[in-house]
């Protein structure tokens, strides 16, 4: 059973002794032991839970890894993986990344663990090589980056990191294992916000790490238990249920987004459309090589208007909801400047291109004609005086 369409439906679970086709929700916080220290694989809910285990096994199978680990949030997963590093370690990270990751690096781990981060453009291999020092222990990538949708060459960067003795982590939240499996391109760790496409219904907060190498899996399993930011049984059940429709959802997200991106490029009032499925994307060839089955459902656009025009545009939308997050079945629109990336100092945002005219669109699975019509009527407000 290797086709991802089939795997997403069946990964992680076989009917148990009751014959239940879907895994039950095990709410128990502790488990009976046959004798002191002798148990059937579960002893305490933080250390392991059958509902969470089913999800973790499914994630590992979908990513082609040996082990998966589910956490109470994406940042919980990030915080735990950083515990692999000794105090004073260095990270080389892409310079366009999730605002919460930047906050964790700079305002938490820099203070509490002496973490030092050097930021490099995802397409600058020479700059990445130059940024790596003997203290570098981790290279942190996003595929694509958030919110400017840039692409790092995972294979080339992983090889550089390995030669330097550093691990490579890929945050693949935007693409999911249905479209890309970073472990097959040389990455050591895959990170996901389960909140987004993997769950897919905007009703779970969660995170995940997946690895292939057994020694690394053993370290993360110990840290997951020691740090304790584990996903609850009920959220594990919901996330696994979401995975069952991952293939068909990602197909629809991708086809809708490509259609809308192509249309948006022809519309007045838009200065730029950033979507990796468009030939106008500067890394179109690399994106096609990494994601031959589709480019996922996130589009970034720059409006050709002022602050008042941007406000009119987002307030006029009827189907797209102005909200943080992405990857749900419903379409969302986000203003990174004031929302997801507001934690990053203004000067850095401007320098990296996360400016106030930028909007990030999460294209849902609604009918594409309705989505296009909604955007069209909102764009019409850009020529309407208040």
mmCIF file of C-alpha atoms in Angstrom:
data_model
loop_
_atom_site.group_PDB
_atom_site.id
_atom_site.type_symbol
_atom_site.label_atom_id
_atom_site.label_comp_id
_atom_site.label_asym_id
_atom_site.label_seq_id
_atom_site.Cartn_x
_atom_site.Cartn_y
_atom_site.Cartn_z
ATOM 1 C CA UNK A 1 0.000 0.000 0.000
ATOM 2 C CA UNK A 2 2.173 2.839 -1.281
ATOM 3 C CA UNK A 3 -0.041 5.286 -3.152
ATOM 4 C CA UNK A 4 -0.549 8.388 -0.962
ATOM 5 C CA UNK A 5 -4.273 8.515 -1.771
ATOM 6 C CA UNK A 6 -4.698 5.096 -0.187
ATOM 7 C CA UNK A 7 -2.153 5.621 2.565
ATOM 8 C CA UNK A 8 -3.845 8.766 3.859
ATOM 9 C CA UNK A 9 -7.054 6.771 4.397
ATOM 10 C CA UNK A 10 -5.501 3.780 6.155
ATOM 11 C CA UNK A 11 -2.170 4.803 7.717
ATOM 12 C CA UNK A 12 -1.566 4.303 11.403
ATOM 13 C CA UNK A 13 -4.386 2.015 12.448
ATOM 14 C CA UNK A 14 -5.856 -1.436 11.970
ATOM 15 C CA UNK A 15 -9.197 -2.400 13.556
ATOM 16 C CA UNK A 16 -8.636 -3.459 17.161
ATOM 17 C CA UNK A 17 -10.113 -6.399 19.058
ATOM 18 C CA UNK A 18 -13.543 -4.762 18.994
ATOM 19 C CA UNK A 19 -13.453 -4.423 15.208
ATOM 20 C CA UNK A 20 -13.755 -0.643 15.390
ATOM 21 C CA UNK A 21 -12.906 0.710 11.940
ATOM 22 C CA UNK A 22 -11.877 4.073 13.387
ATOM 23 C CA UNK A 23 -9.632 4.187 16.478
ATOM 24 C CA UNK A 24 -11.404 4.837 19.767
ATOM 25 C CA UNK A 25 -10.580 7.880 21.876
ATOM 26 C CA UNK A 26 -8.636 6.650 24.903
ATOM 27 C CA UNK A 27 -9.073 9.257 27.630
ATOM 28 C CA UNK A 28 -7.350 7.330 30.419
ATOM 29 C CA UNK A 29 -4.474 9.203 32.059
ATOM 30 C CA UNK A 30 -2.910 6.064 33.532
ATOM 31 C CA UNK A 31 -2.786 2.325 32.780
ATOM 32 C CA UNK A 32 -2.791 -0.859 34.872
ATOM 33 C CA UNK A 33 0.541 -2.651 35.150
ATOM 34 C CA UNK A 34 0.944 -6.413 35.477
ATOM 35 C CA UNK A 35 3.786 -5.981 37.974
ATOM 36 C CA UNK A 36 6.003 -3.061 39.008
ATOM 37 C CA UNK A 37 7.536 -1.692 35.821
ATOM 38 C CA UNK A 38 5.772 -4.295 33.645
ATOM 39 C CA UNK A 39 3.042 -2.952 31.366
ATOM 40 C CA UNK A 40 1.464 -3.561 27.959
ATOM 41 C CA UNK A 41 3.144 -0.571 26.275
ATOM 42 C CA UNK A 42 1.256 2.200 28.023
ATOM 43 C CA UNK A 43 1.889 3.427 31.545
ATOM 44 C CA UNK A 44 1.009 7.133 31.762
ATOM 45 C CA UNK A 45 -0.872 9.353 29.337
ATOM 46 C CA UNK A 46 1.935 11.841 28.778
ATOM 47 C CA UNK A 47 4.361 9.047 27.918
ATOM 48 C CA UNK A 48 2.012 7.361 25.478
ATOM 49 C CA UNK A 49 -1.631 7.142 24.514
ATOM 50 C CA UNK A 50 -3.245 4.756 21.988
ATOM 51 C CA UNK A 51 -5.129 7.554 20.210
ATOM 52 C CA UNK A 52 -1.993 9.662 19.871
ATOM 53 C CA UNK A 53 0.033 6.624 18.881
ATOM 54 C CA UNK A 54 -2.295 5.911 15.965
ATOM 55 C CA UNK A 55 -1.850 9.476 14.689
ATOM 56 C CA UNK A 56 1.917 9.371 15.166
ATOM 57 C CA UNK A 57 2.194 6.102 13.266
ATOM 58 C CA UNK A 58 0.102 7.552 10.440
ATOM 59 C CA UNK A 59 2.316 10.636 10.224
ATOM 60 C CA UNK A 60 5.460 8.504 10.101
ATOM 61 C CA UNK A 61 4.009 6.320 7.338
ATOM 62 C CA UNK A 62 2.895 9.310 5.272
ATOM 63 C CA UNK A 63 6.303 10.984 5.549
ATOM 64 C CA UNK A 64 8.313 7.813 4.973
ATOM 65 C CA UNK A 65 9.851 8.101 8.438
ATOM 66 C CA UNK A 66 10.515 5.674 11.261
ATOM 67 C CA UNK A 67 8.708 7.640 13.969
ATOM 68 C CA UNK A 68 6.302 10.533 14.420
ATOM 69 C CA UNK A 69 5.604 12.664 17.476
ATOM 70 C CA UNK A 70 2.478 14.738 18.095
ATOM 71 C CA UNK A 71 2.461 17.877 20.230
ATOM 72 C CA UNK A 72 -0.068 20.273 21.706
ATOM 73 C CA UNK A 73 0.845 22.971 19.141
ATOM 74 C CA UNK A 74 3.261 23.669 16.336
ATOM 75 C CA UNK A 75 5.271 25.836 18.714
ATOM 76 C CA UNK A 76 5.247 22.968 21.216
ATOM 77 C CA UNK A 77 6.897 20.827 18.539
ATOM 78 C CA UNK A 78 9.387 23.607 17.754
ATOM 79 C CA UNK A 79 10.253 24.125 21.418
ATOM 80 C CA UNK A 80 10.828 20.408 21.917
ATOM 81 C CA UNK A 81 13.063 19.972 18.877
ATOM 82 C CA UNK A 82 15.216 22.894 20.051
ATOM 83 C CA UNK A 83 15.896 20.902 23.222
ATOM 84 C CA UNK A 84 18.083 18.657 21.058
ATOM 85 C CA UNK A 85 20.605 21.519 21.078
ATOM 86 C CA UNK A 86 23.067 22.392 23.810
ATOM 87 C CA UNK A 87 23.002 25.887 25.310
ATOM 88 C CA UNK A 88 24.849 28.379 23.118
ATOM 89 C CA UNK A 89 24.259 26.427 19.925
ATOM 90 C CA UNK A 90 23.755 28.158 16.602
ATOM 91 C CA UNK A 91 21.031 27.760 13.989
ATOM 92 C CA UNK A 92 21.049 28.868 10.380
ATOM 93 C CA UNK A 93 17.467 29.644 9.340
ATOM 94 C CA UNK A 94 15.673 30.960 6.285
ATOM 95 C CA UNK A 95 15.117 34.702 6.591
ATOM 96 C CA UNK A 96 11.454 34.532 5.600
ATOM 97 C CA UNK A 97 9.706 32.409 8.188
ATOM 98 C CA UNK A 98 6.725 32.088 10.493
ATOM 99 C CA UNK A 99 6.581 34.954 12.970
ATOM 100 C CA UNK A 100 6.084 32.590 15.896
ATOM 101 C CA UNK A 101 9.320 30.788 15.041
ATOM 102 C CA UNK A 102 11.191 34.108 14.989
ATOM 103 C CA UNK A 103 9.682 35.043 18.375
ATOM 104 C CA UNK A 104 10.686 31.667 19.842
ATOM 105 C CA UNK A 105 14.240 31.993 18.523
ATOM 106 C CA UNK A 106 14.873 35.617 19.386
ATOM 107 C CA UNK A 107 12.736 36.396 22.411
ATOM 108 C CA UNK A 108 12.685 33.055 24.225
ATOM 109 C CA UNK A 109 15.539 30.695 23.358
ATOM 110 C CA UNK A 110 18.058 33.453 22.786
ATOM 111 C CA UNK A 111 17.486 34.557 26.373
ATOM 112 C CA UNK A 112 16.981 31.212 28.093
ATOM 113 C CA UNK A 113 19.442 29.024 26.168
ATOM 114 C CA UNK A 114 21.830 31.438 24.467
ATOM 115 C CA UNK A 115 20.583 30.309 21.063
ATOM 116 C CA UNK A 116 22.121 32.251 18.183
ATOM 117 C CA UNK A 117 20.374 32.352 14.806
ATOM 118 C CA UNK A 118 21.788 33.500 11.478
ATOM 119 C CA UNK A 119 19.202 34.200 8.791
ATOM 120 C CA UNK A 120 19.884 33.485 5.126
ATOM 121 C CA UNK A 121 17.801 33.794 1.969
ATOM 122 C CA UNK A 122 16.451 30.350 1.019
ATOM 123 C CA UNK A 123 17.949 30.539 -2.481
ATOM 124 C CA UNK A 124 21.438 31.644 -1.372
ATOM 125 C CA UNK A 125 23.526 28.474 -1.068
ATOM 126 C CA UNK A 126 26.795 30.401 -0.856
ATOM 127 C CA UNK A 127 25.362 32.572 1.904
ATOM 128 C CA UNK A 128 24.194 29.490 3.765
ATOM 129 C CA UNK A 129 27.640 27.909 3.567
ATOM 130 C CA UNK A 130 29.187 31.118 4.856
ATOM 131 C CA UNK A 131 26.696 31.333 7.726
ATOM 132 C CA UNK A 132 27.514 27.857 9.068
ATOM 133 C CA UNK A 133 30.119 27.799 11.840
ATOM 134 C CA UNK A 134 31.525 24.996 14.021
ATOM 135 C CA UNK A 135 28.787 25.853 16.545
ATOM 136 C CA UNK A 136 25.947 25.350 14.008
ATOM 137 C CA UNK A 137 23.825 22.388 15.025
ATOM 138 C CA UNK A 138 20.651 22.903 13.004
ATOM 139 C CA UNK A 139 19.590 24.332 9.640
ATOM 140 C CA UNK A 140 15.959 25.456 9.729
ATOM 141 C CA UNK A 141 13.991 25.540 6.462
ATOM 142 C CA UNK A 142 10.411 26.213 5.442
ATOM 143 C CA UNK A 143 8.986 24.807 2.199
ATOM 144 C CA UNK A 144 7.729 27.168 1.003
ATOM 145 C CA UNK A 145 8.592 30.053 3.294
ATOM 146 C CA UNK A 146 5.945 32.042 5.119
ATOM 147 C CA UNK A 147 4.595 34.384 3.785
ATOM 148 C CA UNK A 148 6.661 35.075 0.640
ATOM 149 C CA UNK A 149 6.556 31.471 -0.633
ATOM 150 C CA UNK A 150 10.255 31.062 -1.420
ATOM 151 C CA UNK A 151 11.801 27.634 -1.967
ATOM 152 C CA UNK A 152 15.043 26.263 -0.530
ATOM 153 C CA UNK A 153 16.808 23.449 -2.375
ATOM 154 C CA UNK A 154 16.332 20.795 0.318
ATOM 155 C CA UNK A 155 18.744 18.249 -1.148
ATOM 156 C CA UNK A 156 21.594 20.715 -1.659
ATOM 157 C CA UNK A 157 21.144 22.377 1.730
ATOM 158 C CA UNK A 158 20.833 19.056 3.568
ATOM 159 C CA UNK A 159 24.105 17.916 2.015
ATOM 160 C CA UNK A 160 25.839 21.129 3.107
ATOM 161 C CA UNK A 161 24.450 20.779 6.642
ATOM 162 C CA UNK A 162 25.450 17.120 6.900
ATOM 163 C CA UNK A 163 29.003 17.902 5.847
ATOM 164 C CA UNK A 164 29.142 20.485 8.632
ATOM 165 C CA UNK A 165 27.730 18.046 11.196
ATOM 166 C CA UNK A 166 24.394 19.845 11.505
ATOM 167 C CA UNK A 167 20.845 18.538 11.282
ATOM 168 C CA UNK A 168 18.360 19.831 8.709
ATOM 169 C CA UNK A 169 14.766 20.550 9.733
ATOM 170 C CA UNK A 170 12.066 21.292 7.168
ATOM 171 C CA UNK A 171 8.805 22.914 8.183
ATOM 172 C CA UNK A 172 6.550 21.435 5.501
ATOM 173 C CA UNK A 173 3.261 22.698 6.947
ATOM 174 C CA UNK A 174 2.237 24.441 3.714
ATOM 175 C CA UNK A 175 2.679 21.360 1.507
ATOM 176 C CA UNK A 176 1.956 18.284 3.680
ATOM 177 C CA UNK A 177 3.384 14.808 3.017
ATOM 178 C CA UNK A 178 0.860 14.390 0.222
ATOM 179 C CA UNK A 179 2.794 16.883 -1.924
ATOM 180 C CA UNK A 180 6.320 16.605 -0.497
ATOM 181 C CA UNK A 181 8.290 14.234 1.725
ATOM 182 C CA UNK A 182 11.410 16.146 2.830
ATOM 183 C CA UNK A 183 13.050 13.064 4.378
ATOM 184 C CA UNK A 184 13.430 11.653 0.863
ATOM 185 C CA UNK A 185 15.313 14.815 -0.135
ATOM 186 C CA UNK A 186 17.852 14.474 2.681
ATOM 187 C CA UNK A 187 16.207 16.296 5.598
ATOM 188 C CA UNK A 188 16.598 14.852 9.104
ATOM 189 C CA UNK A 189 13.438 16.245 10.714
ATOM 190 C CA UNK A 190 10.070 17.249 9.282
ATOM 191 C CA UNK A 191 7.934 19.722 11.207
ATOM 192 C CA UNK A 192 4.209 20.312 10.766
ATOM 193 C CA UNK A 193 1.587 22.467 12.328
ATOM 194 C CA UNK A 194 -1.181 19.864 12.585
ATOM 195 C CA UNK A 195 -3.535 22.813 12.943
ATOM 196 C CA UNK A 196 -3.274 23.522 9.222
ATOM 197 C CA UNK A 197 -3.724 21.133 6.284
ATOM 198 C CA UNK A 198 -3.126 17.855 8.111
ATOM 199 C CA UNK A 199 -6.168 18.312 10.331
ATOM 200 C CA UNK A 200 -7.793 20.506 7.719
ATOM 201 C CA UNK A 201 -10.902 21.674 9.555
ATOM 202 C CA UNK A 202 -9.748 24.566 11.757
ATOM 203 C CA UNK A 203 -10.783 22.823 14.955
ATOM 204 C CA UNK A 204 -7.488 21.452 16.336
ATOM 205 C CA UNK A 205 -4.293 23.083 17.603
ATOM 206 C CA UNK A 206 -1.374 20.694 17.234
ATOM 207 C CA UNK A 207 2.135 20.103 15.960
ATOM 208 C CA UNK A 208 4.207 17.165 14.756
ATOM 209 C CA UNK A 209 7.783 16.030 14.193
ATOM 210 C CA UNK A 210 8.747 13.097 11.966
ATOM 211 C CA UNK A 211 12.200 11.537 11.605
ATOM 212 C CA UNK A 212 13.795 8.554 9.885
ATOM 213 C CA UNK A 213 17.012 7.928 11.842
ATOM 214 C CA UNK A 214 16.421 5.720 14.879
ATOM 215 C CA UNK A 215 18.862 7.395 17.250
ATOM 216 C CA UNK A 216 17.226 10.760 16.562
ATOM 217 C CA UNK A 217 13.795 9.199 17.095
ATOM 218 C CA UNK A 218 14.920 7.874 20.482
ATOM 219 C CA UNK A 219 16.107 11.336 21.546
ATOM 220 C CA UNK A 220 12.868 12.996 20.477
ATOM 221 C CA UNK A 221 10.755 10.321 22.163
ATOM 222 C CA UNK A 222 12.583 10.990 25.429
ATOM 223 C CA UNK A 223 12.227 14.751 25.012
ATOM 224 C CA UNK A 224 8.538 14.513 24.134
ATOM 225 C CA UNK A 225 7.928 12.792 27.450
ATOM 226 C CA UNK A 226 10.337 14.989 29.414
ATOM 227 C CA UNK A 227 9.060 18.324 28.074
ATOM 228 C CA UNK A 228 5.458 17.112 28.101
ATOM 229 C CA UNK A 229 3.793 19.258 25.413
ATOM 230 C CA UNK A 230 1.813 16.299 24.056
ATOM 231 C CA UNK A 231 -1.332 16.305 21.946
ATOM 232 C CA UNK A 232 -4.534 15.329 23.752
ATOM 233 C CA UNK A 233 -6.376 12.090 22.896
ATOM 234 C CA UNK A 234 -9.393 13.924 21.503
ATOM 235 C CA UNK A 235 -7.292 16.224 19.313
ATOM 236 C CA UNK A 236 -5.303 13.194 18.168
ATOM 237 C CA UNK A 237 -8.550 11.546 17.099
ATOM 238 C CA UNK A 238 -9.664 14.653 15.223
ATOM 239 C CA UNK A 239 -6.315 15.093 13.484
ATOM 240 C CA UNK A 240 -6.262 11.464 12.367
ATOM 241 C CA UNK A 241 -9.810 11.843 11.067
ATOM 242 C CA UNK A 242 -8.638 14.886 9.136
ATOM 243 C CA UNK A 243 -5.771 12.918 7.609
ATOM 244 C CA UNK A 244 -8.246 10.495 6.047
ATOM 245 C CA UNK A 245 -9.310 13.143 3.506
ATOM 246 C CA UNK A 246 -5.855 14.716 3.050
ATOM 247 C CA UNK A 247 -5.338 13.511 -0.519
ATOM 248 C CA UNK A 248 -8.604 14.731 -1.937
ATOM 249 C CA UNK A 249 -8.411 18.021 -0.025
ATOM 250 C CA UNK A 250 -4.891 18.803 -1.218
ATOM 251 C CA UNK A 251 -5.929 18.107 -4.804
ATOM 252 C CA UNK A 252 -8.767 20.621 -4.501
ATOM 253 C CA UNK A 253 -6.723 23.207 -2.596
ATOM 254 C CA UNK A 254 -4.027 23.055 -5.268
ATOM 255 C CA UNK A 255 -6.318 23.215 -8.280
ATOM 256 C CA UNK A 256 -8.370 26.068 -6.798
ATOM 257 C CA UNK A 257 -5.256 28.038 -5.888
ATOM 258 C CA UNK A 258 -3.655 27.649 -9.298
ATOM 259 C CA UNK A 259 -6.829 28.782 -11.035
ATOM 260 C CA UNK A 260 -7.193 31.807 -8.760
ATOM 261 C CA UNK A 261 -3.505 32.738 -9.014
ATOM 262 C CA UNK A 262 -3.673 32.696 -12.806
ATOM 263 C CA UNK A 263 -6.779 34.887 -12.716
ATOM 264 C CA UNK A 264 -5.360 37.273 -10.112
ATOM 265 C CA UNK A 265 -2.362 37.986 -12.348
ATOM 266 C CA UNK A 266 -4.755 39.550 -14.861
ATOM 267 C CA UNK A 267 -6.594 41.808 -12.405
ATOM 268 C CA UNK A 268 -6.207 45.539 -11.859
ATOM 269 C CA UNK A 269 -5.497 46.609 -8.294
ATOM 270 C CA UNK A 270 -2.920 43.882 -7.707
ATOM 271 C CA UNK A 271 0.760 44.770 -7.908
ATOM 272 C CA UNK A 272 2.110 41.219 -7.565
ATOM 273 C CA UNK A 273 0.900 37.622 -7.259
ATOM 274 C CA UNK A 274 3.226 35.174 -5.521
ATOM 275 C CA UNK A 275 2.373 31.538 -6.168
ATOM 276 C CA UNK A 276 4.853 28.728 -6.916
ATOM 277 C CA UNK A 277 2.592 27.241 -9.585
ATOM 278 C CA UNK A 278 2.954 30.354 -11.773
ATOM 279 C CA UNK A 279 5.807 30.635 -14.309
ATOM 280 C CA UNK A 280 6.313 34.166 -12.959
ATOM 281 C CA UNK A 281 7.518 32.742 -9.634
ATOM 282 C CA UNK A 282 11.329 33.143 -9.537
ATOM 283 C CA UNK A 283 11.764 29.539 -8.372
ATOM 284 C CA UNK A 284 9.087 27.995 -10.560
ATOM 285 C CA UNK A 285 11.397 25.241 -11.863
ATOM 286 C CA UNK A 286 12.495 24.187 -8.375
ATOM 287 C CA UNK A 287 8.911 24.263 -7.120
ATOM 288 C CA UNK A 288 7.820 22.033 -9.994
ATOM 289 C CA UNK A 289 10.643 19.601 -9.230
ATOM 290 C CA UNK A 290 9.823 19.431 -5.522
ATOM 291 C CA UNK A 291 6.027 19.470 -5.899
ATOM 292 C CA UNK A 292 5.068 17.756 -9.158
ATOM 293 C CA UNK A 293 1.554 16.890 -7.888
ATOM 294 C CA UNK A 294 0.513 20.449 -7.059
ATOM 295 C CA UNK A 295 1.602 23.653 -5.372
ATOM 296 C CA UNK A 296 -0.778 23.643 -2.383
ATOM 297 C CA UNK A 297 -3.323 26.309 -1.527
ATOM 298 C CA UNK A 298 -1.477 29.419 -0.317
ATOM 299 C CA UNK A 299 -1.192 32.546 -2.476
ATOM 300 C CA UNK A 300 0.379 35.839 -1.438
ATOM 301 C CA UNK A 301 -0.575 39.074 -3.175
ATOM 302 C CA UNK A 302 0.460 42.708 -2.995
ATOM 303 C CA UNK A 303 -2.411 45.145 -3.417
ATOM 304 C CA UNK A 304 -1.855 48.323 -5.411
ATOM 305 C CA UNK A 305 -3.652 50.543 -2.908
ATOM 306 C CA UNK A 306 -3.247 52.397 0.366
ATOM 307 C CA UNK A 307 -4.139 51.267 3.888
ATOM 308 C CA UNK A 308 -7.742 52.411 3.511
ATOM 309 C CA UNK A 309 -8.083 50.481 0.252
ATOM 310 C CA UNK A 310 -6.679 47.331 1.811
ATOM 311 C CA UNK A 311 -9.136 47.663 4.664
ATOM 312 C CA UNK A 312 -12.049 48.079 2.215
ATOM 313 C CA UNK A 313 -10.898 45.039 0.286
ATOM 314 C CA UNK A 314 -10.734 42.627 3.230
ATOM 315 C CA UNK A 315 -13.951 43.933 4.770
ATOM 316 C CA UNK A 316 -15.829 43.470 1.486
ATOM 317 C CA UNK A 317 -15.025 39.747 1.275
ATOM 318 C CA UNK A 318 -17.973 37.455 1.922
ATOM 319 C CA UNK A 319 -16.556 33.934 1.502
ATOM 320 C CA UNK A 320 -12.953 34.566 2.510
ATOM 321 C CA UNK A 321 -12.686 35.122 6.259
ATOM 322 C CA UNK A 322 -10.113 37.537 7.664
ATOM 323 C CA UNK A 323 -8.328 35.307 10.167
ATOM 324 C CA UNK A 324 -4.974 33.862 11.131
ATOM 325 C CA UNK A 325 -3.996 30.300 10.235
ATOM 326 C CA UNK A 326 -4.489 28.446 6.961
ATOM 327 C CA UNK A 327 -5.132 24.998 5.514
ATOM 328 C CA UNK A 328 -8.746 24.528 6.522
ATOM 329 C CA UNK A 329 -11.510 23.556 4.122
ATOM 330 C CA UNK A 330 -12.711 27.170 4.281
ATOM 331 C CA UNK A 331 -10.932 30.057 2.553
ATOM 332 C CA UNK A 332 -9.111 32.553 4.763
ATOM 333 C CA UNK A 333 -7.188 35.775 4.172
ATOM 334 C CA UNK A 334 -4.482 37.108 6.449
ATOM 335 C CA UNK A 335 -2.551 40.383 6.772
ATOM 336 C CA UNK A 336 0.915 39.216 7.910
ATOM 337 C CA UNK A 337 2.071 42.757 8.719
ATOM 338 C CA UNK A 338 -0.475 43.174 11.507
ATOM 339 C CA UNK A 339 -1.332 39.553 12.278
ATOM 340 C CA UNK A 340 0.922 36.474 11.973
ATOM 341 C CA UNK A 341 4.219 38.365 11.644
ATOM 342 C CA UNK A 342 3.546 41.321 13.936
ATOM 343 C CA UNK A 343 6.032 39.960 16.515
ATOM 344 C CA UNK A 344 8.909 40.649 14.123
ATOM 345 C CA UNK A 345 10.264 44.202 14.439
ATOM 346 C CA UNK A 346 8.977 46.555 11.758
ATOM 347 C CA UNK A 347 12.395 47.278 10.279
ATOM 348 C CA UNK A 348 13.071 43.571 9.775
ATOM 349 C CA UNK A 349 9.653 43.014 8.233
ATOM 350 C CA UNK A 350 10.230 45.812 5.732
ATOM 351 C CA UNK A 351 13.749 44.621 4.942
ATOM 352 C CA UNK A 352 12.519 41.098 4.186
ATOM 353 C CA UNK A 353 9.525 42.214 2.114
ATOM 354 C CA UNK A 354 6.752 41.524 4.610
ATOM 355 C CA UNK A 355 5.215 44.946 4.018
ATOM 356 C CA UNK A 356 1.802 46.380 4.817
ATOM 357 C CA UNK A 357 0.492 45.839 1.254
ATOM 358 C CA UNK A 358 0.948 42.043 1.498
ATOM 359 C CA UNK A 359 -1.955 39.632 1.973
ATOM 360 C CA UNK A 360 -1.706 35.858 2.369
ATOM 361 C CA UNK A 361 -4.637 33.874 0.997
ATOM 362 C CA UNK A 362 -5.452 30.344 2.116
ATOM 363 C CA UNK A 363 -7.595 28.944 -0.679
ATOM 364 C CA UNK A 364 -10.217 26.491 0.549
ATOM 365 C CA UNK A 365 -12.149 23.752 -1.198
ATOM 366 C CA UNK A 366 -15.233 25.803 -2.113
ATOM 367 C CA UNK A 367 -16.210 26.101 -5.772
ATOM 368 C CA UNK A 368 -13.545 28.138 -7.511
ATOM 369 C CA UNK A 369 -16.097 30.265 -9.391
ATOM 370 C CA UNK A 370 -17.561 31.478 -6.098
ATOM 371 C CA UNK A 371 -14.109 32.274 -4.744
ATOM 372 C CA UNK A 372 -13.200 34.210 -7.868
ATOM 373 C CA UNK A 373 -16.441 36.173 -7.737
ATOM 374 C CA UNK A 374 -15.840 37.075 -4.099
ATOM 375 C CA UNK A 375 -12.341 38.368 -4.829
ATOM 376 C CA UNK A 376 -13.607 40.257 -7.872
ATOM 377 C CA UNK A 377 -16.263 42.172 -5.960
ATOM 378 C CA UNK A 378 -13.737 42.993 -3.223
ATOM 379 C CA UNK A 379 -11.189 44.216 -5.776
ATOM 380 C CA UNK A 380 -13.867 46.531 -7.171
ATOM 381 C CA UNK A 381 -13.825 48.436 -3.873
ATOM 382 C CA UNK A 382 -10.253 49.573 -4.552
ATOM 383 C CA UNK A 383 -11.662 52.109 -7.030
ATOM 384 C CA UNK A 384 -14.500 53.109 -4.732
ATOM 385 C CA UNK A 385 -14.055 56.157 -2.518
ATOM 386 C CA UNK A 386 -14.932 55.780 1.102
#
